[in-house]
Coordinates of C-alpha atoms and ligand atoms in Angstrom, one line a residue:
M281 CA -0.4 0.3 0.0
V282 CA 1.3 3.5 -0.5
P283 CA -0.1 6.6 1.5
E284 CA -1.9 8.2 -1.1
L285 CA -4.2 5.4 -1.7
V286 CA -4.9 4.6 2.1
G287 CA -7.7 7.2 2.0
K288 CA -9.5 5.0 -0.7
L289 CA -9.6 2.3 1.4
T290 CA -11.0 4.1 4.8
G291 CA -13.0 6.1 1.8
L292 CA -14.8 2.7 1.5
G293 CA -15.1 2.3 5.2
Y294 CA -12.0 0.1 6.3
A295 CA -9.8 0.6 9.0
V296 CA -6.3 0.5 7.5
S297 CA -3.4 -1.1 9.6
V298 CA 0.2 -1.0 8.4
E299 CA 2.8 -3.1 9.6
P300 CA 5.9 -0.7 10.8
G301 CA 8.5 -0.3 8.1
A302 CA 6.0 -1.9 5.5
G303 CA 7.3 0.9 3.0
R304 CA 10.7 1.3 3.8
Q305 CA 12.1 -0.4 1.1
A306 CA 9.9 1.8 -1.1
L307 CA 11.4 5.1 0.3
I308 CA 8.1 5.4 2.4
A309 CA 8.3 6.5 6.1
D310 CA 5.6 5.0 8.7
E311 CA 4.5 8.6 9.5
E312 CA 3.3 9.0 5.6
Y313 CA 1.1 6.4 6.5
A314 CA -0.1 7.4 9.8
A315 CA -0.7 10.9 8.1
A316 CA -2.8 9.5 5.6
G317 CA -4.9 8.0 8.2
A318 CA -3.6 4.3 9.0
V319 CA -2.4 2.9 12.2
L320 CA 0.9 1.3 12.7
D321 CA 0.4 -1.7 14.3
D322 CA 2.5 -5.1 14.3
R323 CA 0.0 -7.0 15.5
A324 CA -2.5 -6.4 13.2
L325 CA -2.6 -9.3 11.4
N326 CA -4.3 -11.2 14.4
D327 CA -7.8 -9.8 13.7
A328 CA -7.5 -8.5 10.4
D329 CA -10.4 -9.5 8.1
L330 CA -7.9 -8.9 4.9
V331 CA -4.3 -8.6 4.1
V332 CA -3.0 -7.1 1.5
S333 CA 1.0 -7.8 0.7
V334 CA 3.2 -8.1 -2.4
Q335 CA 4.8 -11.6 -1.4
P336 CA 2.5 -14.4 0.0
L337 CA 2.4 -14.4 3.9
A338 CA 5.0 -16.6 5.8
T339 CA 3.5 -19.8 7.5
D340 CA 3.8 -18.0 10.9
A341 CA 1.7 -15.0 10.1
I342 CA -1.0 -17.3 8.1
R343 CA -1.6 -19.2 11.4
R344 CA -2.0 -15.9 13.1
L345 CA -4.8 -15.0 11.1
R346 CA -8.5 -15.9 11.9
S347 CA -10.1 -18.5 10.1
G348 CA -12.2 -16.8 7.4
A349 CA -9.8 -14.1 7.0
A350 CA -8.6 -13.0 3.3
T351 CA -5.5 -12.2 1.9
I352 CA -4.2 -10.9 -1.6
S353 CA -1.0 -10.8 -2.9
F354 CA 1.4 -12.3 -5.7
L355 CA 1.0 -16.3 -5.1
P356 CA 2.9 -18.0 -7.6
T357 CA 1.2 -21.3 -6.7
R358 CA 3.7 -23.8 -8.2
Q359 CA 6.5 -22.4 -6.1
E360 CA 4.5 -21.6 -3.2
E361 CA 2.6 -25.3 -2.6
A362 CA 3.4 -25.0 0.5
T363 CA 1.9 -21.5 1.3
V364 CA -1.3 -22.7 -0.5
R365 CA -1.3 -25.9 2.0
D366 CA -1.1 -23.5 4.7
L367 CA -3.8 -21.0 3.6
R368 CA -6.0 -24.2 3.0
D369 CA -5.2 -25.7 6.3
C370 CA -6.1 -22.2 8.1
G371 CA -9.4 -21.4 6.5
V372 CA -7.9 -18.4 4.8
T373 CA -9.6 -17.3 1.8
S374 CA -6.8 -16.2 -0.5
F375 CA -6.4 -14.4 -3.8
A376 CA -3.4 -14.1 -6.3
M377 CA -2.7 -11.2 -8.3
E378 CA -1.5 -13.7 -11.3
Q379 CA -4.5 -14.9 -11.6
V380 CA -6.8 -12.1 -12.2
P381 CA -8.4 -12.8 -15.4
R382 CA -6.7 -10.5 -18.3
I383 CA -10.2 -9.4 -19.6
S384 CA -10.9 -5.6 -20.1
R385 CA -12.6 -5.0 -17.0
A386 CA -10.2 -6.6 -15.0
Q387 CA -7.3 -4.3 -16.5
S388 CA -7.0 -1.7 -13.7
M389 CA -6.6 -4.6 -11.6
D390 CA -3.8 -6.4 -13.4
A391 CA -0.5 -6.6 -11.4
L392 CA 1.1 -8.4 -14.1
S393 CA 1.0 -5.7 -16.6
S394 CA 1.6 -2.7 -14.1
Q395 CA 4.7 -4.6 -12.9
A396 CA 5.8 -5.7 -16.4
L397 CA 5.6 -2.1 -17.5
V398 CA 8.0 -1.1 -14.8
A399 CA 10.3 -4.1 -15.1
G400 CA 10.3 -3.5 -19.3
Y401 CA 11.4 0.3 -18.9
R402 CA 14.1 -0.6 -16.3
C403 CA 15.5 -3.0 -18.7
A404 CA 15.8 -0.5 -21.5
V405 CA 17.5 1.9 -19.0
V406 CA 20.0 -0.9 -17.6
A407 CA 21.1 -2.1 -21.1
A408 CA 21.6 2.0 -22.1
G409 CA 23.5 2.5 -18.5
L410 CA 26.1 -0.7 -19.3
L411 CA 26.7 0.2 -22.9
R412 CA 29.6 2.2 -23.3
R413 CA 28.3 4.3 -26.4
F414 CA 25.3 6.3 -27.4
F415 CA 21.9 4.9 -28.0
P416 CA 20.8 8.0 -30.2
L417 CA 22.3 9.1 -33.6
N418 CA 24.4 12.3 -33.1
M419 CA 25.4 14.5 -35.8
T420 CA 27.9 16.7 -34.8
A421 CA 30.8 19.0 -36.1
A422 CA 33.1 16.3 -34.6
G423 CA 31.4 13.8 -37.0
T424 CA 28.6 11.7 -36.8
V425 CA 27.8 9.0 -34.4
P426 CA 25.6 6.2 -35.5
P427 CA 22.9 5.0 -33.3
A428 CA 22.8 1.9 -31.3
E429 CA 21.2 -1.2 -32.5
V430 CA 18.8 -2.8 -29.7
V431 CA 17.3 -6.4 -30.4
V432 CA 14.3 -7.1 -28.2
L433 CA 13.1 -10.8 -27.6
G434 CA 9.5 -11.0 -26.6
A435 CA 7.2 -8.3 -27.1
G436 CA 4.6 -8.7 -24.6
V437 CA 3.9 -5.9 -22.0
A438 CA 7.4 -5.7 -20.8
G439 CA 9.1 -5.8 -24.2
L440 CA 6.8 -3.1 -25.7
Q441 CA 8.0 -0.9 -22.8
A442 CA 11.5 -1.7 -23.3
I443 CA 10.8 -1.1 -27.0
A444 CA 9.2 2.3 -26.4
T445 CA 12.1 3.1 -23.9
A446 CA 14.7 2.4 -26.0
R447 CA 12.9 4.2 -29.2
R448 CA 12.6 7.1 -26.9
L449 CA 16.4 7.2 -25.9
G450 CA 17.0 7.4 -29.8
A451 CA 18.2 3.2 -30.4
V452 CA 17.2 1.6 -33.7
V453 CA 15.3 -1.2 -32.3
K454 CA 14.2 -4.7 -34.0
A455 CA 11.9 -7.2 -32.0
Y456 CA 10.6 -11.0 -32.5
D457 CA 8.0 -12.5 -30.5
V458 CA 6.2 -15.7 -31.3
R459 CA 2.8 -14.2 -31.1
A460 CA 1.5 -13.0 -34.9
A461 CA -0.1 -10.3 -33.1
A462 CA 2.7 -8.7 -31.8
A463 CA 4.3 -7.9 -35.0
E464 CA 2.0 -5.1 -35.2
E465 CA 2.4 -3.7 -31.7
I466 CA 6.1 -4.1 -32.4
R467 CA 5.8 -1.5 -35.4
S468 CA 3.5 0.6 -33.7
M469 CA 6.4 1.3 -30.7
G470 CA 8.4 2.4 -34.3
A471 CA 10.5 -0.9 -34.0
V472 CA 11.0 -3.3 -36.8
A473 CA 9.5 -6.6 -36.3
I474 CA 11.8 -9.4 -37.4
E475 CA 9.8 -12.0 -39.4
L476 CA 11.1 -15.8 -39.3
E477 CA 10.1 -18.4 -41.2
L478 CA 8.6 -20.2 -38.5
E479 CA 4.7 -21.0 -37.6
T480 CA 3.5 -18.5 -34.9
L481 CA 2.5 -19.9 -31.6
E482 CA -0.6 -18.4 -29.9
G483 CA -2.0 -19.9 -27.0
A484 CA -5.1 -19.4 -24.7
G485 CA -5.9 -16.1 -23.2
G486 CA -3.6 -14.0 -25.7
Y487 CA -0.3 -15.8 -24.3
A488 CA 2.3 -17.7 -26.3
R489 CA 2.3 -21.3 -26.3
E490 CA 5.2 -23.7 -25.5
M491 CA 7.8 -24.4 -28.5
T492 CA 9.1 -27.9 -29.4
E493 CA 12.8 -28.6 -29.1
E494 CA 13.2 -28.4 -32.7
R495 CA 11.2 -24.9 -33.3
A496 CA 13.5 -23.8 -30.5
A497 CA 16.7 -24.8 -32.4
R498 CA 15.3 -23.5 -35.6
Q499 CA 14.7 -19.9 -33.9
R500 CA 17.6 -19.8 -32.3
D501 CA 19.6 -20.3 -35.6
L502 CA 17.5 -17.4 -37.4
L503 CA 17.8 -15.1 -34.8
A504 CA 21.7 -15.8 -34.2
P505 CA 22.5 -13.0 -37.4
Y506 CA 20.2 -10.1 -35.6
I507 CA 21.9 -10.8 -32.0
A508 CA 25.5 -10.8 -33.7
A509 CA 24.8 -7.5 -35.2
A510 CA 23.1 -6.1 -32.2
D511 CA 24.9 -3.6 -29.5
A512 CA 22.3 -4.4 -26.9
L513 CA 20.0 -7.4 -26.3
I514 CA 16.7 -7.4 -24.2
T515 CA 15.1 -10.6 -23.5
T516 CA 11.5 -10.7 -22.3
A517 CA 10.2 -13.8 -23.3
A518 CA 7.9 -15.9 -21.0
V519 CA 5.2 -18.8 -21.5
P520 CA 2.5 -18.9 -18.7
G521 CA 3.1 -21.6 -15.8
R522 CA 6.2 -22.7 -17.7
Q523 CA 10.2 -22.2 -17.3
A524 CA 10.8 -19.2 -19.4
P525 CA 12.1 -20.2 -22.9
M526 CA 15.8 -20.4 -23.7
L527 CA 15.9 -18.7 -26.7
V528 CA 19.7 -17.4 -27.0
T529 CA 22.6 -19.9 -26.0
A530 CA 26.1 -18.5 -24.8
E531 CA 27.7 -19.4 -28.4
M532 CA 25.2 -16.9 -29.7
V533 CA 26.4 -14.0 -27.2
E534 CA 30.0 -14.8 -27.9
Q535 CA 29.4 -14.2 -31.7
M536 CA 28.5 -10.5 -30.2
K537 CA 30.8 -7.4 -30.9
P538 CA 33.2 -6.3 -28.0
G539 CA 30.9 -4.0 -25.7
S540 CA 28.0 -5.5 -26.4
V541 CA 25.2 -5.9 -23.4
V542 CA 22.6 -8.3 -22.8
V543 CA 19.7 -8.0 -20.4
D544 CA 17.8 -10.7 -19.5
L545 CA 14.7 -10.0 -17.4
A546 CA 13.4 -13.9 -17.6
A547 CA 16.8 -14.6 -15.5
D548 CA 14.8 -15.4 -12.6
S549 CA 12.3 -17.7 -13.8
G550 CA 14.6 -20.0 -16.1
G551 CA 16.5 -17.6 -18.2
N552 CA 16.1 -16.5 -22.0
V553 CA 20.1 -16.3 -22.0
E554 CA 22.4 -19.3 -21.1
G555 CA 24.7 -18.4 -18.5
A556 CA 22.8 -15.2 -17.0
V557 CA 22.7 -15.1 -13.4
S558 CA 19.6 -13.8 -11.9
G559 CA 20.9 -10.5 -10.0
G560 CA 24.3 -10.9 -11.2
L561 CA 26.6 -9.1 -14.2
V562 CA 28.8 -11.8 -15.9
R563 CA 30.8 -11.6 -19.0
I564 CA 30.2 -14.4 -21.9
G565 CA 32.6 -14.0 -24.6
N566 CA 32.6 -10.0 -25.5
A567 CA 29.0 -9.1 -24.0
Q568 CA 28.4 -8.2 -20.4
V569 CA 25.1 -10.3 -19.4
W570 CA 22.5 -8.6 -16.4
G571 CA 20.1 -11.1 -15.1
G572 CA 17.1 -9.7 -13.8
R573 CA 15.9 -10.4 -10.1
N574 CA 12.8 -8.8 -9.1
V575 CA 13.3 -6.0 -11.0
P576 CA 10.0 -4.1 -10.4
S577 CA 11.4 -3.8 -6.9
Q578 CA 14.2 -1.9 -8.6
M579 CA 11.8 1.1 -9.0
P580 CA 10.1 0.5 -5.6
G581 CA 8.0 3.8 -5.9
P582 CA 6.2 3.6 -9.0
A583 CA 6.0 -0.1 -8.9
S584 CA 4.5 0.4 -5.1
R585 CA 2.3 3.0 -6.6
L586 CA 0.9 0.9 -9.4
Y587 CA 0.5 -2.3 -7.5
A588 CA -1.1 -0.5 -4.7
Q589 CA -3.7 1.0 -7.0
N590 CA -4.4 -2.5 -8.8
I591 CA -5.3 -3.8 -5.0
V592 CA -7.6 -1.0 -4.2
N593 CA -9.1 -1.7 -7.5
L594 CA -9.5 -5.4 -6.6
V595 CA -10.6 -4.5 -2.9
T596 CA -13.2 -2.3 -4.1
L597 CA -15.0 -4.9 -6.2
M598 CA -14.6 -7.4 -3.6
T599 CA -16.4 -4.8 -1.1
E600 CA -20.3 -4.6 -0.1
Q601 CA -21.2 -1.3 1.3
S602 CA -23.5 -2.3 4.4
E603 CA -26.6 0.1 5.8
D604 CA -24.8 1.2 8.2
E605 CA -23.1 4.6 7.1
G606 CA -19.9 4.3 6.2
A607 CA -19.0 0.6 7.0
A608 CA -17.6 -1.5 4.4
R609 CA -17.7 -5.4 4.2
F610 CA -15.2 -7.4 2.6
A611 CA -17.3 -9.9 0.4
P612 CA -16.2 -11.3 -2.5
D613 CA -19.0 -12.4 -4.8
F614 CA -17.6 -15.6 -6.0
S615 CA -20.0 -15.6 -9.0
D616 CA -17.9 -12.7 -10.5
E617 CA -15.6 -14.3 -12.9
I618 CA -12.6 -11.8 -11.8
V619 CA -13.1 -13.1 -8.1
A620 CA -13.4 -16.8 -8.8
G621 CA -10.6 -16.6 -11.0
S622 CA -8.2 -15.1 -8.9
C623 CA -9.2 -17.0 -5.8
V624 CA -6.8 -20.1 -4.7
T625 CA -8.2 -21.1 -1.4
H626 CA -11.3 -20.8 0.1
D627 CA -13.8 -22.3 3.1
G628 CA -10.6 -24.8 3.7
E629 CA -10.6 -25.5 0.1
I630 CA -8.1 -25.1 -2.9
R631 CA -10.3 -23.4 -5.6
H632 CA -8.0 -22.6 -8.2
E633 CA -8.0 -26.0 -10.0
P634 CA -4.5 -26.7 -11.5
T635 CA -3.4 -25.8 -8.0
R636 CA -5.8 -28.3 -6.4
E637 CA -4.8 -30.9 -9.2
A638 CA -0.9 -30.3 -8.3
I639 CA -1.4 -30.7 -4.6
E640 CA -4.1 -33.0 -3.9
G641 CA -4.4 -35.0 -7.2
S642 CA -6.8 -34.9 -9.8
S643 CA -9.4 -37.5 -7.9
E644 CA -8.4 -36.5 -4.3
G645 CA -10.8 -34.3 -2.3
P646 CA -9.4 -31.5 -0.2
A647 CA -7.4 -32.8 2.7
Ligands
LIG985 P1 4.2 -12.9 -20.7 O1 4.8 -12.1 -19.7 O2 3.8 -14.3 -20.7 O3 5.4 -13.2 -22.1 C1 6.2 -12.1 -22.6 C2 6.1 -12.4 -24.1 O4 6.9 -13.4 -24.2 C3 4.8 -12.8 -24.7 O5 4.5 -11.3 -25.5 C4 4.8 -14.0 -25.3 O6 4.4 -14.2 -26.6 C5 6.6 -14.2 -25.8 N1 7.0 -15.2 -25.6 C6 6.7 -16.3 -25.6 N2 7.9 -17.3 -26.1 C7 8.9 -16.9 -26.9 C8 9.4 -17.1 -27.6 N3 10.0 -18.4 -27.9 N4 10.3 -16.1 -28.8 C9 9.9 -15.0 -28.6 N5 9.1 -14.6 -27.4 C10 8.4 -15.2 -26.9 O7 3.2 -12.0 -21.5 P2 2.4 -10.7 -21.2 O8 3.5 -9.8 -21.6 O9 2.0 -10.9 -19.7 O10 1.2 -10.4 -22.0 C11 1.2 -11.2 -23.4 C12 0.1 -10.8 -24.0 O11 -1.1 -11.0 -23.2 C13 -0.1 -9.1 -24.1 O12 0.8 -8.7 -25.3 C14 -1.3 -9.1 -24.8 O13 -1.6 -9.6 -25.9 C15 -2.0 -9.7 -23.8 N6 -2.6 -9.1 -22.5 C16 -3.7 -8.7 -22.4 C17 -4.3 -7.9 -21.2 C18 -5.4 -7.8 -21.1 O14 -6.5 -8.0 -22.0 N7 -6.1 -7.3 -20.0 C19 -3.4 -7.7 -20.1 C20 -1.9 -7.9 -20.4 C21 -1.5 -8.9 -21.8

């Protein structure tokens, strides 16, 4: 939560408590929350109706909640099976921001998009900062300096923002994505869409599908000359629920020019670039390779502001105004597809079917 949005929640009729120090990493002081109408209270979990956070709560925090309380946070259910079990067993209703359906009515609640926007911008700025040459064309009395050439792989929300940012800095940008619709979006950002003689891979809900190993190898072969010619390579490719696809081998990076830069946003979910280290800067051949780790947190102010707005919009959807003047009731309506789609646990059951199957098996009921 950010102080400027506390008033939205109190305006709905909620009493808001903030854990002391909660905003420290985002450069927000406790006093700012207090001035906005929140109470600083490190025991607030014990009788909260709803807890909102960025990361899922730890086991000891979940066990402090009363049965019937609710949580809203990012909750990567594949990596957090123990957390999901705890939430189920403690009778906590939980909602995962990753599962908010990507329909137009839910756009204002779409934290994947808001955080990808921050991450995509940051990737382009990191590439520009690491590259020891200009992004833009410079025509000066001392001669002309050509613009940098940037290649972006994966043109979803983050990739398009990386393209837009690199373009604003004046680089010449080429980009590739497996989805057919992406080519037009790439062009609308002022970049060149790289067209490969490969089938496109559209999956459900506007996402990509996973590649076969054969197609992946062919894609790498076809992309190699573009990467060898680039000054900076930014990779943002992902397939929901899967490890990030490996798009660029170390051998391809070794073909890049001296001083080249690689920024792999996917480094903390498997990596698009072989050898990239999440949270580290390594040298491969002539290139400096930067691996992203929790990249939105590197711009904590805007990331928090956007995330908090997503949360407030979702909480508003789940709030019932009672007859009593000003009092709010957190009352998610499970017949609403946004509520049902984002729910992971409720009433002692795992409601998110793929997670339930992974944890309880397909035939077994809740434990
Ligand atoms: P994402 O983070 O899952 O993936 C990033 C990109 O990587 C995607 O564009 C994907 O096609 C691409 N990719 C996957 N495998 C690849 C490969 N082998 N090579 C190159 N690229 C590869 O996706 P995202 O950014 O969250 O969203 C993707 C799309 O979803 C958007 O562009 C949009 O069409 C849609 N979307 C819709 C809404 C909405 O309707 N509310 C919101 C956000 C996104």
